[in-house]
Amino acid sequence: MSNLIVIGTQWGDEGKGKIVDLLSSEADTIVRFQGGHNAGHTLVIGDQVFKLSLLPSGIIRNNKIVVIGNGVVLDPWKLLEEIDQLNARGIKVGSDRLIISENTPLILPFHKDLDLLREQKAGKEKIGTTGRGIGPAYEDKVGRRALRACDLKDISEVKRKLNVIKAHHDILRVGLGAHAIDEEELFNELMKVGNKICGFIKPVWKLLNEQIAKNKNILFEGAQGSMLDVDFGTYPFVTSSSTNAASAALGSGIAHNKINSVLGITKAYTTRVGEGPMPTELFDDIGQYLAEEGNEKGTVTGRDRRCGWFDAPLVRRSCLLNGITSLALTKIDVLDKLEKIKICIGYRVEEEEFADFPVTTSTANRLIPIFEEIDGWNTSTVGLEKIDQMPTKARAYVQRIEELTETTVSIISTGPERNQTILITNPF
Ligand code: GDP
Ligand code: IMO
Ligand code: MG
């Protein structure tokens, strides 16, 4: 048995999708365990590009089982849309290989409304969410009123819960100037969508434990990144789920001691979408260069990603918080043309130095990064597949990241395609 968690170590978009797609060749089952369709994972396979938000990236390989765990918040309409898109491209997504956990809470249209209304109302205090209803759906989960996937199999339960949810949400909606929920219309829509997805809904915890007993390999695919974690991220500029590795167990129904390894996906520089502190952000030509060269546009909302230098204390902290056993360093090729490259090795606010990312946003907003500068390699690394093909200076950059994060790099990604990868050691 070998079970591996893949998670983002920064603010998301580190290239998790590419690496999960690559590693899923060795997995029997691929599991999403948190987040929802706020995620956007781009996979490039030959001349085909796939953009996934909800389905695990392992779905592209037709012989794999993919699972949506209870830790996810699931928009059933979005799910059907993604399934239809894949089916139309010859990727078969049937109930033989897509399994949705019975206790997965649903994202309903009024969650999205609330997300958008609140963001509008917040003005410059907004979080910059993806507007997909993620936060409000998790609020209903912990508020113990969520409609869950299993409820779709029981008409009376849908009716009863919609009543409870309407009572709660109408107060919020009317307060924000929106109309009350049309319960009948929503009920009818849910019956339609429920009929289509009921066949996928099964006890995931049981399936995964059976697979573990049979020594199958399970790959857990994180969404977002450690700095967007609701507890350990840049709160309140975070998402509403626990993005850290520990939630793979809770969000799918296996025991934490069944996990063998955690692979941290780390971009060779830093990006962030939405509001919140980002100490190494660049507002100059180099920031612009990283954005253009790295094609840093959000998959879900199309927003420009903010770009900056690699932040080593931030990634070191993620390695500790997540028990990361090795790193996959992505997008090193984006740095190819730079004369000089900076790495943040600590922070200061006035005379005070910080070795670690601080907990309060007000302090984080004032951090001045302390940089170390190294020479660029000025040679193309695009598509390299072997470590000894890497320019010496690029190898020195990787080595410095290993030293500063106190974690070894097992994979270097040199382009968006599957084969544009240097596999140093197998993370499974
Ligand atoms: P995720 O959310 O972590 O899965 O990452 P995204 O898919 O949102 O963003 C990563 C982007 O970088 C995607 O467009 C990938 O195709 C692309 N990508 C992944 N790895 C590499 C790499 O090593 N080099 C380059 N140039 N692009 C990459
Ligand atoms: P992947 O899986 C980058 C960010 C949003 C916003 C904050 C809260 O592609 O790495 P939410 O809609 O979750 O309430 O928004 O989190 N965010 C992401 N940023 N990549 C993602 O996913 C993200 N998912 C959410 O931009 O700042
Ligand atoms: Mg993404």
XYZ file of C-alpha atoms and ligand atoms in Angstrom:
484
model
C 0.000 0.000 0.000
C 1.173 3.493 -0.774
C -1.044 6.499 -0.226
C 0.171 9.919 -1.247
C -1.255 13.379 -0.622
C -0.483 16.145 -3.098
C -1.019 19.675 -1.796
C -0.131 23.238 -2.723
C 2.429 24.919 -0.462
C 1.718 28.539 -1.477
C -1.488 30.369 -2.447
C -2.747 27.823 -4.994
C -2.079 27.392 -8.714
C 1.292 25.784 -8.074
C 0.685 23.182 -10.805
C -1.027 20.505 -8.696
C -3.213 19.383 -11.605
C -0.253 18.647 -13.860
C 1.559 16.658 -11.167
C -1.561 14.746 -10.081
C -2.295 13.834 -13.700
C 1.285 12.631 -14.083
C 1.372 10.603 -10.861
C -2.084 9.136 -11.358
C -0.510 6.650 -13.773
C 0.695 4.901 -10.599
C -2.501 5.308 -8.582
C -5.603 3.133 -8.583
C -7.834 5.852 -7.167
C -7.617 9.647 -7.048
C -9.536 11.541 -4.358
C -10.557 15.194 -3.937
C -11.016 15.836 -0.195
C -11.675 19.582 0.247
C -12.657 22.734 -1.609
C -15.031 22.809 -4.521
C -15.165 24.338 -7.973
C -13.147 27.308 -6.754
C -10.186 25.160 -7.843
C -8.914 25.385 -11.397
C -6.448 22.764 -12.574
C -5.081 22.940 -16.124
C -3.722 19.767 -17.698
C -1.852 19.765 -20.995
C -1.722 16.366 -22.636
C -0.213 16.454 -26.112
C -2.259 18.942 -28.114
C -5.191 18.732 -25.699
C -5.865 21.100 -22.806
C -8.232 20.109 -19.999
C -9.456 22.544 -17.339
C -10.904 20.826 -14.282
C -12.519 22.436 -11.264
C -14.320 19.693 -9.449
C -13.394 16.298 -10.800
C -10.051 14.911 -9.619
C -7.291 15.325 -12.199
C -6.947 11.521 -12.442
C -10.216 11.474 -14.409
C -8.377 11.959 -17.709
C -7.027 8.404 -17.524
C -10.018 6.259 -18.457
C -9.059 3.280 -16.255
C -8.882 5.181 -12.932
C -11.463 5.443 -10.164
C -12.012 9.011 -8.985
C -13.658 10.075 -5.772
C -15.236 13.262 -4.435
C -14.939 13.043 -0.668
C -17.137 14.429 2.107
C -14.720 17.326 2.702
C -15.607 18.810 -0.692
C -18.564 21.154 -1.234
C -20.270 19.992 -4.401
C -22.252 22.044 -6.894
C -24.275 19.322 -8.659
C -24.974 21.480 -11.737
C -21.305 22.270 -12.167
C -20.502 18.573 -11.741
C -22.863 17.581 -14.553
C -21.416 20.296 -16.771
C -17.881 19.012 -16.208
C -18.944 15.390 -16.801
C -20.703 16.341 -20.060
C -17.671 18.281 -21.272
C -15.383 15.319 -20.652
C -17.764 12.766 -22.152
C -17.933 14.923 -25.287
C -14.142 14.663 -25.528
C -14.057 10.892 -25.222
C -13.262 10.727 -21.510
C -15.873 8.357 -20.135
C -17.222 9.424 -16.752
C -19.711 6.820 -15.546
C -20.830 5.576 -12.133
C -18.368 2.687 -12.520
C -15.484 5.081 -11.855
C -16.814 8.333 -10.386
C -17.863 7.969 -6.764
C -19.321 10.800 -4.672
C -19.428 10.509 -0.931
C -22.879 10.268 0.636
C -22.045 12.922 3.213
C -20.764 15.561 0.799
C -22.549 18.899 1.375
C -24.058 20.554 -1.703
C -23.508 24.059 -3.020
C -26.883 25.475 -4.010
C -27.610 28.619 -6.073
C -28.291 30.802 -3.016
C -24.752 30.068 -1.726
C -23.341 31.676 -4.831
C -25.752 34.625 -4.470
C -24.656 35.172 -0.879
C -20.964 34.942 -1.776
C -21.366 37.595 -4.499
C -23.668 39.856 -2.474
C -21.288 39.891 0.476
C -18.282 40.615 -1.688
C -20.110 43.527 -3.333
C -21.180 44.896 0.021
C -17.691 44.560 1.511
C -16.167 47.062 -0.930
C -12.452 47.383 -0.281
C -12.717 44.896 2.595
C -13.618 42.144 0.113
C -11.744 38.843 0.113
C -11.655 38.465 -3.645
C -13.389 35.078 -3.599
C -14.029 33.071 -6.732
C -17.753 33.813 -6.252
C -18.661 30.131 -6.385
C -20.504 29.972 -3.066
C -17.738 28.065 -1.304
C -17.759 30.023 1.981
C -21.548 30.054 2.462
C -21.749 26.319 1.664
C -19.179 25.478 4.351
C -21.044 27.783 6.770
C -24.185 25.707 6.239
C -22.199 22.509 6.776
C -20.883 23.546 10.191
C -24.215 25.261 10.899
C -25.731 21.758 10.618
C -28.343 22.649 8.024
C -26.598 21.636 4.757
C -28.293 19.518 2.174
C -25.940 16.593 1.559
C -25.571 14.282 -1.437
C -27.358 11.407 0.350
C -30.438 13.611 0.886
C -31.046 13.638 -2.871
C -32.187 10.020 -2.560
C -34.955 11.009 -0.117
C -37.574 13.487 -1.379
C -39.056 14.159 2.064
C -35.611 14.983 3.437
C -34.971 17.454 0.620
C -38.297 19.167 1.386
C -37.657 19.292 5.129
C -34.122 20.650 4.773
C -35.037 23.233 2.151
C -37.510 24.619 4.634
C -34.854 24.965 7.308
C -32.332 26.447 4.883
C -34.846 28.914 3.470
C -35.671 30.188 6.942
C -31.986 30.835 7.570
C -31.021 32.261 4.184
C -34.016 34.484 3.551
C -33.073 36.621 6.546
C -29.584 37.089 5.097
C -30.824 37.590 1.545
C -33.451 40.145 2.388
C -30.926 41.971 4.586
C -28.642 42.210 1.576
C -31.415 43.396 -0.721
C -32.045 40.120 -2.583
C -35.372 38.356 -3.102
C -36.399 35.364 -0.981
C -35.634 31.815 -2.179
C -38.269 30.298 -4.464
C -38.500 26.978 -2.649
C -40.686 25.210 -5.179
C -38.479 26.094 -8.117
C -35.370 25.009 -6.237
C -37.020 21.744 -5.184
C -37.920 20.959 -8.814
C -34.410 21.750 -10.004
C -32.940 19.560 -7.282
C -35.149 16.636 -8.264
C -33.893 16.917 -11.855
C -30.238 17.159 -10.922
C -30.636 14.513 -8.187
C -31.917 11.949 -10.689
C -28.790 12.425 -12.734
C -26.236 12.135 -9.947
C -27.815 9.632 -7.536
C -26.009 6.739 -9.221
C -22.624 8.202 -8.256
C -23.415 8.546 -4.540
C -21.893 5.750 -2.418
C -20.134 5.176 0.921
C -16.687 6.454 0.023
C -15.143 5.703 3.415
C -15.917 2.019 2.880
C -14.598 1.894 -0.671
C -11.323 3.568 0.310
C -10.791 1.309 3.305
C -11.446 -1.749 1.133
C -8.888 -0.456 -1.341
C -6.354 0.072 1.424
C -6.945 -3.534 2.563
C -6.189 -4.659 -1.000
C -2.919 -2.667 -1.058
C -4.123 -0.300 -3.767
C -2.418 3.065 -4.292
C -4.544 6.082 -3.463
C -3.621 9.601 -4.523
C -5.232 12.469 -2.607
C -5.466 15.666 -4.643
C -5.464 18.880 -2.652
C -7.003 22.065 -3.978
C -5.908 25.635 -3.185
C -2.740 25.899 -1.093
C -1.485 25.885 2.468
C -1.551 29.709 2.674
C -5.277 29.633 1.861
C -6.008 27.234 4.742
C -8.806 28.544 6.958
C -6.687 28.114 10.118
C -3.085 28.528 8.994
C -3.466 30.753 5.939
C -3.550 34.544 5.684
C -6.889 34.777 7.521
C -9.374 36.223 6.623
C -7.964 36.222 3.068
C -8.276 32.451 2.825
C -10.717 29.896 1.514
C -13.256 28.259 3.841
C -11.792 24.759 4.017
C -8.771 23.164 5.645
C -6.425 22.884 2.713
C -3.692 21.211 4.723
C -2.700 17.573 4.323
C -4.408 16.405 7.521
C -7.794 17.073 5.958
C -7.222 14.328 3.361
C -8.166 11.768 6.013
C -11.095 13.713 7.479
C -12.355 14.735 4.081
C -12.539 11.223 2.684
C -13.066 8.809 5.569
C -9.760 7.055 6.029
C -7.566 7.104 9.125
C -4.663 9.573 9.242
C -2.146 6.779 9.841
C -2.927 5.253 6.449
C -1.052 8.054 4.672
C 2.549 7.351 3.689
C 3.803 10.500 1.980
C 2.931 14.112 1.297
C 4.176 15.819 -1.852
C 4.210 19.616 -1.644
C 3.776 21.399 -4.956
C 5.836 24.582 -5.056
C 6.086 27.108 -7.834
C 9.649 28.337 -8.440
C 8.311 31.843 -7.661
C 5.146 33.006 -5.858
C 1.678 33.853 -7.148
C -1.614 34.749 -5.536
C -5.154 35.561 -6.805
C -7.515 37.696 -4.760
C -6.813 40.040 -1.864
C -4.505 39.631 1.128
C -0.854 39.980 2.074
C 1.917 38.720 -0.209
C 5.309 40.003 0.979
C 7.357 39.175 -2.135
C 4.875 40.646 -4.633
C 6.557 42.581 -7.451
C 5.002 45.677 -9.014
C 7.759 46.217 -11.563
C 8.869 44.818 -14.929
C 9.978 41.552 -13.359
C 6.495 40.992 -11.894
C 5.106 41.662 -15.352
C 7.675 39.297 -16.882
C 6.689 36.454 -14.502
C 2.990 37.024 -15.250
C 3.533 36.925 -19.012
C 6.164 34.199 -19.169
C 4.253 32.059 -16.650
C 0.873 32.789 -18.264
C -0.416 33.708 -14.806
C -4.129 34.122 -15.370
C -6.644 32.413 -13.092
C -8.331 29.324 -14.577
C -11.622 29.850 -12.730
C -12.181 33.607 -12.830
C -9.684 34.748 -15.478
C -8.224 37.266 -13.019
C -4.552 38.221 -13.267
C -2.444 36.442 -10.681
C -0.159 38.628 -8.576
C 3.477 37.539 -9.020
C 6.599 37.754 -6.874
C 9.859 36.094 -5.845
C 10.075 32.710 -4.121
C 9.268 33.029 -0.414
C 11.329 30.398 1.417
C 10.098 30.878 5.042
C 6.530 30.577 3.801
C 7.214 27.272 2.042
C 9.295 25.984 4.968
C 6.312 26.621 7.238
C 4.020 24.766 4.816
C 6.428 21.820 4.824
C 6.179 21.594 8.609
C 2.419 22.144 8.808
C 1.772 19.420 6.262
C 4.456 16.845 7.023
C 5.739 17.256 3.488
C 8.081 14.409 2.586
C 9.315 15.999 -0.641
C 8.642 18.918 -2.960
C 7.726 19.126 -6.636
C 9.215 22.368 -7.928
C 7.194 23.647 -10.883
C 7.628 26.324 -13.546
C 11.387 26.615 -13.182
C 11.441 27.291 -16.945
C 9.634 30.589 -16.340
C 12.807 31.951 -14.690
C 15.050 31.007 -17.642
C 15.584 34.519 -19.014
C 16.263 36.394 -15.778
C 19.741 37.854 -15.161
C 19.370 37.800 -11.378
C 16.924 35.860 -9.214
C 15.932 36.758 -5.670
C 14.847 34.414 -2.892
C 13.139 35.714 0.243
C 14.918 34.268 3.295
C 13.152 36.196 6.076
C 11.184 39.357 6.788
C 11.404 42.518 8.792
C 9.066 45.222 10.009
C 11.114 48.314 10.817
C 13.907 47.001 13.093
C 12.180 43.739 14.038
C 13.095 40.578 12.098
C 10.740 37.657 11.500
C 11.991 34.183 10.597
C 8.428 32.899 10.082
C 5.285 34.213 8.434
C 3.340 36.048 11.166
C -0.217 35.217 12.156
C -1.875 38.644 11.927
C -2.769 40.250 8.618
C -1.803 43.682 9.907
C 1.773 42.483 10.540
C 1.872 40.405 7.357
C 0.868 43.477 5.345
C 3.867 45.394 6.663
C 6.523 42.729 6.068
C 9.563 43.781 4.083
C 11.210 40.701 2.595
C 14.904 40.075 3.211
C 16.319 38.816 -0.058
C 19.287 36.818 -1.143
C 20.266 37.221 -4.804
C 21.650 34.567 -7.100
C 22.727 34.587 -10.748
C 20.204 33.503 -13.345
C 21.155 30.686 -15.731
C 20.145 32.375 -18.986
C 19.632 29.015 -20.699
C 16.403 27.280 -21.619
C 15.258 24.558 -19.239
C 11.992 24.050 -21.153
C 11.091 20.407 -21.452
C 14.183 18.989 -19.728
C 13.627 15.439 -18.519
C 16.947 14.645 -16.819
C 18.612 16.375 -13.900
C 22.057 16.287 -15.508
C 20.700 18.352 -18.432
C 19.905 21.223 -16.060
C 22.253 24.230 -16.160
C 24.523 24.289 -13.101
C 23.071 27.595 -11.898
C 19.511 26.265 -12.130
C 20.580 23.256 -10.082
C 22.093 25.624 -7.537
C 18.721 27.439 -7.304
C 16.941 24.134 -6.642
C 19.546 23.193 -4.051
C 19.165 26.548 -2.270
C 15.394 26.007 -2.094
C 16.019 22.569 -0.591
C 18.337 24.072 2.039
C 16.033 26.940 2.953
C 12.865 24.834 3.124
C 14.712 21.926 4.747
C 12.990 19.587 2.298
C 14.241 17.627 -0.700
C 12.929 18.193 -4.205
C 11.760 14.938 -5.805
C 10.281 16.383 -9.015
C 11.194 19.393 -11.161
C 8.611 20.505 -13.684
C 10.005 22.141 -16.822
C 6.814 22.790 -18.777
C 3.052 22.217 -18.677
C 3.105 18.836 -20.429
C 3.329 15.446 -18.765
C 6.738 14.564 -20.180
C 8.254 17.988 -19.375
C 9.276 16.665 -16.006
C 12.444 15.622 -14.205
C 11.654 12.763 -11.844
C 14.457 12.627 -9.283
C 12.797 10.203 -6.877
C 9.356 8.629 -6.968
C 7.181 10.395 -4.345
C 4.845 7.378 -3.956
P -3.153 24.117 -9.913
O -4.359 24.899 -9.536
O -2.178 23.982 -8.803
O -3.479 22.799 -10.547
O -2.395 24.977 -11.023
P -3.079 25.667 -12.306
O -3.386 24.609 -13.295
O -4.171 26.577 -11.889
O -1.883 26.606 -12.778
C -0.662 26.103 -13.192
C -0.435 26.499 -14.667
O 0.906 26.308 -15.005
C -1.231 25.654 -15.645
O -1.584 26.450 -16.756
C -0.240 24.567 -16.070
O -0.493 24.069 -17.374
C 1.041 25.335 -16.038
N 2.238 24.554 -15.648
C 2.338 23.536 -14.777
N 3.627 23.167 -14.608
C 4.348 23.979 -15.410
C 5.748 24.123 -15.656
O 6.596 23.440 -15.107
N 6.125 25.101 -16.538
C 5.235 25.900 -17.179
N 5.690 26.836 -18.001
N 3.903 25.799 -16.952
C 3.475 24.863 -16.080
P -6.415 25.920 -7.096
O -6.883 24.558 -6.658
C -5.801 30.145 -6.220
C -8.651 32.033 -3.492
C -9.556 33.104 -4.083
C -9.692 34.013 -2.880
C -9.762 33.014 -1.712
C -11.172 32.696 -1.257
O -6.591 26.175 -8.550
O -5.025 26.162 -6.619
P -13.117 31.180 -2.257
O -13.847 31.274 -3.553
O -12.406 29.889 -2.058
O -13.958 31.559 -1.085
O -11.988 32.336 -2.364
O -9.136 31.841 -2.178
N -8.699 30.731 -4.191
C -7.728 30.282 -4.992
N -6.592 30.885 -5.411
N -6.076 28.881 -6.586
C -7.196 28.248 -6.146
O -7.425 26.937 -6.366
C -8.104 28.970 -5.342
N -9.300 28.683 -4.767
C -9.635 29.760 -4.045
O -8.944 33.759 -5.166
O -8.535 34.775 -2.710
Mg -5.448 26.566 -10.165
